[in-house]
PDB file of C-alpha atoms and ligand atoms in Angstrom:
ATOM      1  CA  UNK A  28     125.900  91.774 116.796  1.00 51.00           C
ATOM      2  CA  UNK A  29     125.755  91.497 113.077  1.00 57.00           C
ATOM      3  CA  UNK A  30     123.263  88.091 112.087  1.00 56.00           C
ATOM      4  CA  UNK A  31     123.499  87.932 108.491  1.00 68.00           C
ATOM      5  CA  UNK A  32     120.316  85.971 108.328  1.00 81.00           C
ATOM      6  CA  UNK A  33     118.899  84.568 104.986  1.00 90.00           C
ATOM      7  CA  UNK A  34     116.023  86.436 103.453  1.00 91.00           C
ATOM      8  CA  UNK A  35     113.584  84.617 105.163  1.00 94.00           C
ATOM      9  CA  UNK A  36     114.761  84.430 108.119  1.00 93.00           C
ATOM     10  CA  UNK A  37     115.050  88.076 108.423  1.00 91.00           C
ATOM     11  CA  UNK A  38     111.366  88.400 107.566  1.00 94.00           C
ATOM     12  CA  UNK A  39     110.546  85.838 110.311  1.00 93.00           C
ATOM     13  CA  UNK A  40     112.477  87.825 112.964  1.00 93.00           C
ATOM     14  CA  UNK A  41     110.988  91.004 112.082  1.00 97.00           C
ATOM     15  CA  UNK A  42     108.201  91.628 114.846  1.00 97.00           C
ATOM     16  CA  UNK A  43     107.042  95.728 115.958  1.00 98.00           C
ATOM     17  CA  UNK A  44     109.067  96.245 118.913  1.00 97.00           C
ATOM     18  CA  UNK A  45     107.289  98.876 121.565  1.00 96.00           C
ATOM     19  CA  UNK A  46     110.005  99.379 124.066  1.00 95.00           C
ATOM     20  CA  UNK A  47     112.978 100.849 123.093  1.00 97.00           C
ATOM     21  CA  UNK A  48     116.018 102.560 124.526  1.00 96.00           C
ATOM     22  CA  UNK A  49     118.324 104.768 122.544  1.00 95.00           C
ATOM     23  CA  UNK A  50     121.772 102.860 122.628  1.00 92.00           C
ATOM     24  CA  UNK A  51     123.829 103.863 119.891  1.00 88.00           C
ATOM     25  CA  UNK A  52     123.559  99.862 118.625  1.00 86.00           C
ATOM     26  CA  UNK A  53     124.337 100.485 114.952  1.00 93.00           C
ATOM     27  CA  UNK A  54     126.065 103.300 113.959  1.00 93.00           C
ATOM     28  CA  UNK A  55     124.354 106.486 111.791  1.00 95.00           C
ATOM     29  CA  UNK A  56     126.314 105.009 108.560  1.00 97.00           C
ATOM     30  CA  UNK A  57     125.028 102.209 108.709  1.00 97.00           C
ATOM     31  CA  UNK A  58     121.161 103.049 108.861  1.00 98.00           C
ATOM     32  CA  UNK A  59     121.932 105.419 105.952  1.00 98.00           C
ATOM     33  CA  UNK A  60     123.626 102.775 103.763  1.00 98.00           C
ATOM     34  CA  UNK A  61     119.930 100.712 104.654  1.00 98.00           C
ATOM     35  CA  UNK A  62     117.902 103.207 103.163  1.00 98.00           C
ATOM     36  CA  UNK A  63     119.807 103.771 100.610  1.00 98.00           C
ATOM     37  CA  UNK A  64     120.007 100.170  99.411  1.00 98.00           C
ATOM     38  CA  UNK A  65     115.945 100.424 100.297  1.00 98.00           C
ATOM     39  CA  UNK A  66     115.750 103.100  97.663  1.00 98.00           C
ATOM     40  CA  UNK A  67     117.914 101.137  94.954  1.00 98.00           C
ATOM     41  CA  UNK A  68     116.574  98.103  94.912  1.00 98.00           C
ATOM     42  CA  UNK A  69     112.942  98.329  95.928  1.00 98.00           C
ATOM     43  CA  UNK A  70     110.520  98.378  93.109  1.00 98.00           C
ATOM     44  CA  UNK A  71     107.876 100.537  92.215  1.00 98.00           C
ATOM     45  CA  UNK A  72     105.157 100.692  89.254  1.00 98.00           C
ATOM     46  CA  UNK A  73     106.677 101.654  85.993  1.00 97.00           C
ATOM     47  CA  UNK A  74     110.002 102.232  87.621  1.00 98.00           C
ATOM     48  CA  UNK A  75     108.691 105.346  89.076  1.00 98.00           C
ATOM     49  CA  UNK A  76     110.824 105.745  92.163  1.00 98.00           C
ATOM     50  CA  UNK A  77     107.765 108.020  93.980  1.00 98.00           C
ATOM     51  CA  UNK A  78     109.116 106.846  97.432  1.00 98.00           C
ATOM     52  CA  UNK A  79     110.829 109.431 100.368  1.00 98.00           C
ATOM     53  CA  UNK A  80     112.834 108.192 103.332  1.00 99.00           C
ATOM     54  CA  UNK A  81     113.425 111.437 106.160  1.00 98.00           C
ATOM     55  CA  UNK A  82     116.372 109.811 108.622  1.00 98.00           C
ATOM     56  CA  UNK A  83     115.791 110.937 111.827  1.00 98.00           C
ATOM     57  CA  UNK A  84     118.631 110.481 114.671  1.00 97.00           C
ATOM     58  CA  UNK A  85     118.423 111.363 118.138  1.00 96.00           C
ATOM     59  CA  UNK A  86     117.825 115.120 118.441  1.00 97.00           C
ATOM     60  CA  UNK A  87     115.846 115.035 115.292  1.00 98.00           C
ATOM     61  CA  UNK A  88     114.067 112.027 116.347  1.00 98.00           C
ATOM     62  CA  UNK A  89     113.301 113.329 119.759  1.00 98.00           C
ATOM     63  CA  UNK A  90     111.871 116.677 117.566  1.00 98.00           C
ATOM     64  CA  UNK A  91     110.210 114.467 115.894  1.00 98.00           C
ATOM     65  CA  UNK A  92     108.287 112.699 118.460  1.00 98.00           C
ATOM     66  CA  UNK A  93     108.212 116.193 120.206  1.00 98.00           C
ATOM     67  CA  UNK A  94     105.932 117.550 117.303  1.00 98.00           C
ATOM     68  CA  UNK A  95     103.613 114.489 117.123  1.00 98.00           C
ATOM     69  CA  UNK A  96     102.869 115.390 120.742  1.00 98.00           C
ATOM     70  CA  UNK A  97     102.031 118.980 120.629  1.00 98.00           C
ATOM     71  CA  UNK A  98     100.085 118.138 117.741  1.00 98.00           C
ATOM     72  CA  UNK A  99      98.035 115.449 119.393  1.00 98.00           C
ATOM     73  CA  UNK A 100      98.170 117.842 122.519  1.00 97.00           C
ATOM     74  CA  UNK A 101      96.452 120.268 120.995  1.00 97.00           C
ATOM     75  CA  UNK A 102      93.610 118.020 119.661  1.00 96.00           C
ATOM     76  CA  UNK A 103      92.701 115.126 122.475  1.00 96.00           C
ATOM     77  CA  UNK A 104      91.583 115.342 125.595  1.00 97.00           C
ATOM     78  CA  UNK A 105      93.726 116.084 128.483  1.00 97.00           C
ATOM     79  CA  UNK A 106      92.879 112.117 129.653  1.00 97.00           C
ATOM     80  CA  UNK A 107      93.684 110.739 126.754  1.00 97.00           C
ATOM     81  CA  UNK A 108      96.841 112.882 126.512  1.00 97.00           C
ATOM     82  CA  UNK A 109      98.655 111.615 129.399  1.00 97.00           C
ATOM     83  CA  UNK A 110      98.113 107.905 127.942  1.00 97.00           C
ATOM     84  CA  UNK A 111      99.205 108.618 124.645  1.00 97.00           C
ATOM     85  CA  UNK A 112     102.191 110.606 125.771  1.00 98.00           C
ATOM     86  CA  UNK A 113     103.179 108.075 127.726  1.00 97.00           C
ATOM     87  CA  UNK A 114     103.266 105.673 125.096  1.00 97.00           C
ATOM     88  CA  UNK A 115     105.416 107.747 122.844  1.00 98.00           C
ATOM     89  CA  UNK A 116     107.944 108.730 125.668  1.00 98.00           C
ATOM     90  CA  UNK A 117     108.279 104.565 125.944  1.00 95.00           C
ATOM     91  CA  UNK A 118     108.002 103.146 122.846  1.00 96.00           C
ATOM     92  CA  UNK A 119     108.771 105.646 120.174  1.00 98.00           C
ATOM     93  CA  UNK A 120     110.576 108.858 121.476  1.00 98.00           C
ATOM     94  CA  UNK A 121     113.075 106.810 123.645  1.00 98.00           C
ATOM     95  CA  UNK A 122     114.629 105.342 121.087  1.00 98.00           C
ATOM     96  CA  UNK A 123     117.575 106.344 118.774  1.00 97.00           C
ATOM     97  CA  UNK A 124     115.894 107.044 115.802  1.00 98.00           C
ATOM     98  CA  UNK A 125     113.135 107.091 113.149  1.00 98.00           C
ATOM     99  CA  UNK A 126     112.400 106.948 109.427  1.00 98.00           C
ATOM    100  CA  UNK A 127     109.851 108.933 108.092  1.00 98.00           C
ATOM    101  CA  UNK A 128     108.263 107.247 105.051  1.00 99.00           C
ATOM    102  CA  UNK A 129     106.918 109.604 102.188  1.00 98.00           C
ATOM    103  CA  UNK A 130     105.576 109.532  98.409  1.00 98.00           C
ATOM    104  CA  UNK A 131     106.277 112.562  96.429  1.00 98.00           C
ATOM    105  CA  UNK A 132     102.927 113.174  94.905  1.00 98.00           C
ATOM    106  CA  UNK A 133     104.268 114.940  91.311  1.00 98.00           C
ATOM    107  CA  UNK A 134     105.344 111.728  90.219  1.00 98.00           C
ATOM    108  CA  UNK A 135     102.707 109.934  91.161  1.00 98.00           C
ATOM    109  CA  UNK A 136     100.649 112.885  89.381  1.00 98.00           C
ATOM    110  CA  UNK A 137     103.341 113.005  86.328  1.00 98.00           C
ATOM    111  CA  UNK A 138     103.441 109.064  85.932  1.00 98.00           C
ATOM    112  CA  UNK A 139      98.948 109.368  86.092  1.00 98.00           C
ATOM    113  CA  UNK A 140      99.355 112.274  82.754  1.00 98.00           C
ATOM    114  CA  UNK A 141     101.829 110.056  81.023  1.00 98.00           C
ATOM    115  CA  UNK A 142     100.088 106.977  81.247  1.00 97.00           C
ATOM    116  CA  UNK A 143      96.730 108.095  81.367  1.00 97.00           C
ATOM    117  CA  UNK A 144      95.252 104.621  81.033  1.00 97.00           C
ATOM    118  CA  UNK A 145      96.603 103.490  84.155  1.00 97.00           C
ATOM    119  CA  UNK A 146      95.904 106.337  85.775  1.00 98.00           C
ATOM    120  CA  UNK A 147      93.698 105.243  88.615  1.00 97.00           C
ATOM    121  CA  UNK A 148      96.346 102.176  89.401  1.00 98.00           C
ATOM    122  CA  UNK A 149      99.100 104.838  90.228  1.00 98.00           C
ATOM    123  CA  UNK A 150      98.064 106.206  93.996  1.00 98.00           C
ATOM    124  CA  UNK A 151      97.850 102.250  94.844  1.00 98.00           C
ATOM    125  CA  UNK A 152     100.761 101.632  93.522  1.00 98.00           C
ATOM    126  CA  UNK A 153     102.633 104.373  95.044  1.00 98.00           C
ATOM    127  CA  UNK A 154     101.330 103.201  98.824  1.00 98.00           C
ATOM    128  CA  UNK A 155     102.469 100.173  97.905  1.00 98.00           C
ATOM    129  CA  UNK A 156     106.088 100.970  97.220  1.00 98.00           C
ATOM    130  CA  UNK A 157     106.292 102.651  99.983  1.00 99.00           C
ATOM    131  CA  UNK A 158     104.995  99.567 102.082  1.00 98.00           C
ATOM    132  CA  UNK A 159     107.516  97.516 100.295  1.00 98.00           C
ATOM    133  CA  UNK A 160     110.343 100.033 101.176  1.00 98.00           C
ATOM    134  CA  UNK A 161     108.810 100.078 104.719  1.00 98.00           C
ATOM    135  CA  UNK A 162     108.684  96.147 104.794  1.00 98.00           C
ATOM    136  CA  UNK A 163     112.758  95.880 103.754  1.00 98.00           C
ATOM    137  CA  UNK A 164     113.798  98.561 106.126  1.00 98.00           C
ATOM    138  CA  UNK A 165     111.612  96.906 108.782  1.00 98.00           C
ATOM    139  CA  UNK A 166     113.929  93.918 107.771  1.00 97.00           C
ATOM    140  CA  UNK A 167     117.552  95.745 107.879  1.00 97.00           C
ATOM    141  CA  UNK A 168     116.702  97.169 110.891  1.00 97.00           C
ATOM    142  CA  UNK A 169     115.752  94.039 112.823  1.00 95.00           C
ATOM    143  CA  UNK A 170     118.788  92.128 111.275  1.00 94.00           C
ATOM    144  CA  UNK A 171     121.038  94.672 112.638  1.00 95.00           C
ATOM    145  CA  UNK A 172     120.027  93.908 116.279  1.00 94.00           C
ATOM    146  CA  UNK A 173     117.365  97.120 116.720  1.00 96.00           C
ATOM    147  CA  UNK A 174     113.729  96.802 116.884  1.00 97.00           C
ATOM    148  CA  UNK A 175     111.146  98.959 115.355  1.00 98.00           C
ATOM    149  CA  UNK A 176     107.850  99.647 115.005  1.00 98.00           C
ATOM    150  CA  UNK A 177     105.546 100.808 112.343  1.00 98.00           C
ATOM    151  CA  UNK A 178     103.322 104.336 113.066  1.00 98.00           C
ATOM    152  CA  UNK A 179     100.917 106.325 111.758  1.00 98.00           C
ATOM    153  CA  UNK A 180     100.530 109.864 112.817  1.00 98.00           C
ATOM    154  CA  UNK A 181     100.058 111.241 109.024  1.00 97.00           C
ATOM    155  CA  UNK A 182      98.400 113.237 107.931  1.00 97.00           C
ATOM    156  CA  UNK A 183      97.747 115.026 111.398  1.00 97.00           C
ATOM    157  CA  UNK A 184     101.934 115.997 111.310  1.00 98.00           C
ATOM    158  CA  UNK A 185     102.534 116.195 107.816  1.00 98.00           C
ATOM    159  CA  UNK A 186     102.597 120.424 107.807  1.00 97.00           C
ATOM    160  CA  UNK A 187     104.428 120.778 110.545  1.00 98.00           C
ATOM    161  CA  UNK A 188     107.266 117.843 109.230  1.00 98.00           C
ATOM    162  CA  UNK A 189     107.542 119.530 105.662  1.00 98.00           C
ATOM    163  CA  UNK A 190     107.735 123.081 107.823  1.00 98.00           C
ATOM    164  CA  UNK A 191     110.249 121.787 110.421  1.00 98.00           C
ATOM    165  CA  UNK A 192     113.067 119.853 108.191  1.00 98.00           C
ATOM    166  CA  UNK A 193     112.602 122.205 105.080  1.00 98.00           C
ATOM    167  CA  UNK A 194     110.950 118.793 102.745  1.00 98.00           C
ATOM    168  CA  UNK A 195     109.139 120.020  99.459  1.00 98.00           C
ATOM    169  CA  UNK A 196     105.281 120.303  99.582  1.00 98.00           C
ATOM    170  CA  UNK A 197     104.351 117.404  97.374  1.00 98.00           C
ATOM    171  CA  UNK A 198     106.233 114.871  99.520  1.00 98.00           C
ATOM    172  CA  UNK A 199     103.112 112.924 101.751  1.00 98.00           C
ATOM    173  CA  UNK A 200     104.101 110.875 104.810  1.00 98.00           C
ATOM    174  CA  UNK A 201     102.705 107.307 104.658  1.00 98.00           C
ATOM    175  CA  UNK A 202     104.610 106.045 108.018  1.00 98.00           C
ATOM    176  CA  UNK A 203     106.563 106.234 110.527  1.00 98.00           C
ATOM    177  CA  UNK A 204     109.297 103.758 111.761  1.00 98.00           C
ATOM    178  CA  UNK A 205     111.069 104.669 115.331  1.00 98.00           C
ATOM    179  CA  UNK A 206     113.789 102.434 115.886  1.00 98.00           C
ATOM    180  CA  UNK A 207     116.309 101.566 119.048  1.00 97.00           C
ATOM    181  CA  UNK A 208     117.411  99.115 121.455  1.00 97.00           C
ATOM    182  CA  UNK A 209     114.989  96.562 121.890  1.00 96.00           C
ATOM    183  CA  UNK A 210     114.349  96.490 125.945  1.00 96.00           C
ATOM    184  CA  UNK A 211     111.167  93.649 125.545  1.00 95.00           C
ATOM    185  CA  UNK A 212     110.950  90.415 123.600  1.00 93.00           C
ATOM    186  CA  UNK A 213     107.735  91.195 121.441  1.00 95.00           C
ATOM    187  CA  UNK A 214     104.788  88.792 122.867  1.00 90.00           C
ATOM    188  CA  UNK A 215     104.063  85.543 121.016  1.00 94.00           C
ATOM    189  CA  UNK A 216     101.551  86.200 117.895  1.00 95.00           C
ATOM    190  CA  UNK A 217      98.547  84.546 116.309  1.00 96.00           C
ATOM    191  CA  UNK A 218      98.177  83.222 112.970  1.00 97.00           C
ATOM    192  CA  UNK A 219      95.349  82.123 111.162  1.00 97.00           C
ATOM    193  CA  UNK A 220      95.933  79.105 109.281  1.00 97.00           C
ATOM    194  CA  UNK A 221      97.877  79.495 106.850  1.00 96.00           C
ATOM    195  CA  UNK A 222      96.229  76.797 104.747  1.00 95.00           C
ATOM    196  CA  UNK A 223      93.320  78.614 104.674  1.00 96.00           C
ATOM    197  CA  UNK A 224      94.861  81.821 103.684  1.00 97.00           C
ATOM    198  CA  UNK A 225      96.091  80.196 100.385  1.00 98.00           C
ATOM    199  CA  UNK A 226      95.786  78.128  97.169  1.00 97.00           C
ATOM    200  CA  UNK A 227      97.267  76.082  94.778  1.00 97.00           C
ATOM    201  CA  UNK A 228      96.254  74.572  91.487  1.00 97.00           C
ATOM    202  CA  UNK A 229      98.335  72.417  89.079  1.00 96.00           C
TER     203      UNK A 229
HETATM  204  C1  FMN B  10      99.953  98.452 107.036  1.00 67.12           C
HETATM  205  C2  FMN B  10     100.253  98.346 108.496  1.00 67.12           C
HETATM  206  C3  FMN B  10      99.871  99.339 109.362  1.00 67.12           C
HETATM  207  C4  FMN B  10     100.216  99.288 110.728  1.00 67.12           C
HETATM  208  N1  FMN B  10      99.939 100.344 111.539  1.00 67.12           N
HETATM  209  C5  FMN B  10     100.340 100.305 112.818  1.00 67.12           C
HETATM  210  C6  FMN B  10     100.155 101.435 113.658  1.00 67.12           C
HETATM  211  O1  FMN B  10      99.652 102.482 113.235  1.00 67.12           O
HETATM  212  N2  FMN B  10     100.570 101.350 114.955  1.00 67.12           N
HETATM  213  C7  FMN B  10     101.172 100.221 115.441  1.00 67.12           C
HETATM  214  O2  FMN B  10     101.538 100.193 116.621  1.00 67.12           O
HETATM  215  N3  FMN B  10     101.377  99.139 114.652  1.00 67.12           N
HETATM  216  C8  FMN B  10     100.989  99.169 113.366  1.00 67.12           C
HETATM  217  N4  FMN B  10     101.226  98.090 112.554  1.00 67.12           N
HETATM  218  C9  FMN B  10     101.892  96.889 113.118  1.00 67.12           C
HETATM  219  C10 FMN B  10     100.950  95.700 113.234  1.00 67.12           C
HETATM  220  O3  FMN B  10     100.004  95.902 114.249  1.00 67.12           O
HETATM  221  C11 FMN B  10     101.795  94.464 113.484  1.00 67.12           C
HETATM  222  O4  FMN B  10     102.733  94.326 112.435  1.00 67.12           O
HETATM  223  C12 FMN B  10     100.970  93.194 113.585  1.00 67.12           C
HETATM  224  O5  FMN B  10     100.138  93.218 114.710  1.00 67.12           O
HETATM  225  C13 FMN B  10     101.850  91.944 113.646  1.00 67.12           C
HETATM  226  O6  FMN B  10     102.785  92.041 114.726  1.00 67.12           O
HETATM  227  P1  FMN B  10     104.346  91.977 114.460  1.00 67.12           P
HETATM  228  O7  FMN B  10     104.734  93.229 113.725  1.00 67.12           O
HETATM  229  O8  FMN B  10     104.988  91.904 115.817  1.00 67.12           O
HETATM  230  O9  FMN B  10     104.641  90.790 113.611  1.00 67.12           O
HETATM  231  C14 FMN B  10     100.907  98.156 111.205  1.00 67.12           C
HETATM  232  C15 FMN B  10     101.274  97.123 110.316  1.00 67.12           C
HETATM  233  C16 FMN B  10     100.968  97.227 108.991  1.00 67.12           C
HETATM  234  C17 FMN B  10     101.430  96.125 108.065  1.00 67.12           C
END
């Protein structure tokens, strides 16, 4: 079911969402029409547009998750292993997708030569794009009925992504967003007080 919630009230619905199903919820359009409004209308420093989405769906998505394991596999012990793989089988293989969230490092290296004397602002900068193109498509996602959660199996997967899906060798995954049918309510969260987390002068 479509919300069409305010602004704010899609960023206080967004929550990370661990077990997911793969219902076909929201159709493949859809999520591609979200990134692509991510991509238009999210900023980034000096206009640089450094950020990457990947799209994965379904068989791609279960590849995907399929290649995080192996990698891990092949670097953890056999204990750990079976606990791990059990939480990606739940929470991030069984759903119906995932968005891979890159920066494409010759910009961020072409924007550093052209404006040499912000040059040690622009690798900030660029993580921070991407977290604000992470942050909307959180959002989108969540507003469309699915839940997601935010990962981070860079830069162990990174070769084997690029290798696997044919992506240039400059583009560096920051994230990783599966995405399906929420099966659990997310549990109830703690917050520092807020108060105490700001200020305001006149
Ligand atoms: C920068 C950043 C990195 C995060 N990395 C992970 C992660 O690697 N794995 C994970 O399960 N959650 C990750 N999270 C999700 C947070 O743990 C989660 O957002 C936080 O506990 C608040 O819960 P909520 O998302 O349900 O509001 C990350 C969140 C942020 C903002």
């Amino acid at each position: 079911m479509y919300m069409n919630r305010s602004f704010k009230e899609a960023l206080q619905h967004r929550r990370s969402y661990y077990a997911l199903g793969s219902e076909r919820l929201v159709n493949k359009g859809d999520i591609e029409e979200m990134v692509e409004f991510a991509l238009m209308h999210v900023p980034s420093a000096f206009n640089s547009q450094s950020s990457r989405v990947v799209m994965l769906i379904e068989k791609a998505h279960r590849r995907f998750w399929q290649i995080v394991k192996d990698t891990l596999q092949a670097r953890i012990s056999p204990e750990l292993f079976v606990k791990t793989e059990k939480k990606i089988n739940q929470s991030f293989a069984s759903g119906y997708g995932t968005l891979l969230f890159f920066e494409d490092r010759s910009v961020v290296q072409m924007m550093e030569q052209k404006f040499p004397l912000y040059a040690p602002n622009f690798f900030q900068w660029s993580q921070q794009t991407s977290a604000m193109h992470q942050l909307a498509l959180w959002c989108m996602l969540e507003d469309r009925g699915l839940g997601a959660s935010l990962q981070h199996y860079n830069p162990l997967v990174d070769e084997s992504v690029r290798q696997e899906w044919g992506l240039p060798s400059t583009w560096e995954l920051v994230a990783q967003m599966p995405f399906g049918y929420p099966l659990t309510m997310p549990s109830v969260k703690s917050h520092e007080p807020v108060l105490e987390r700001m200020r305001v002068f006149e």
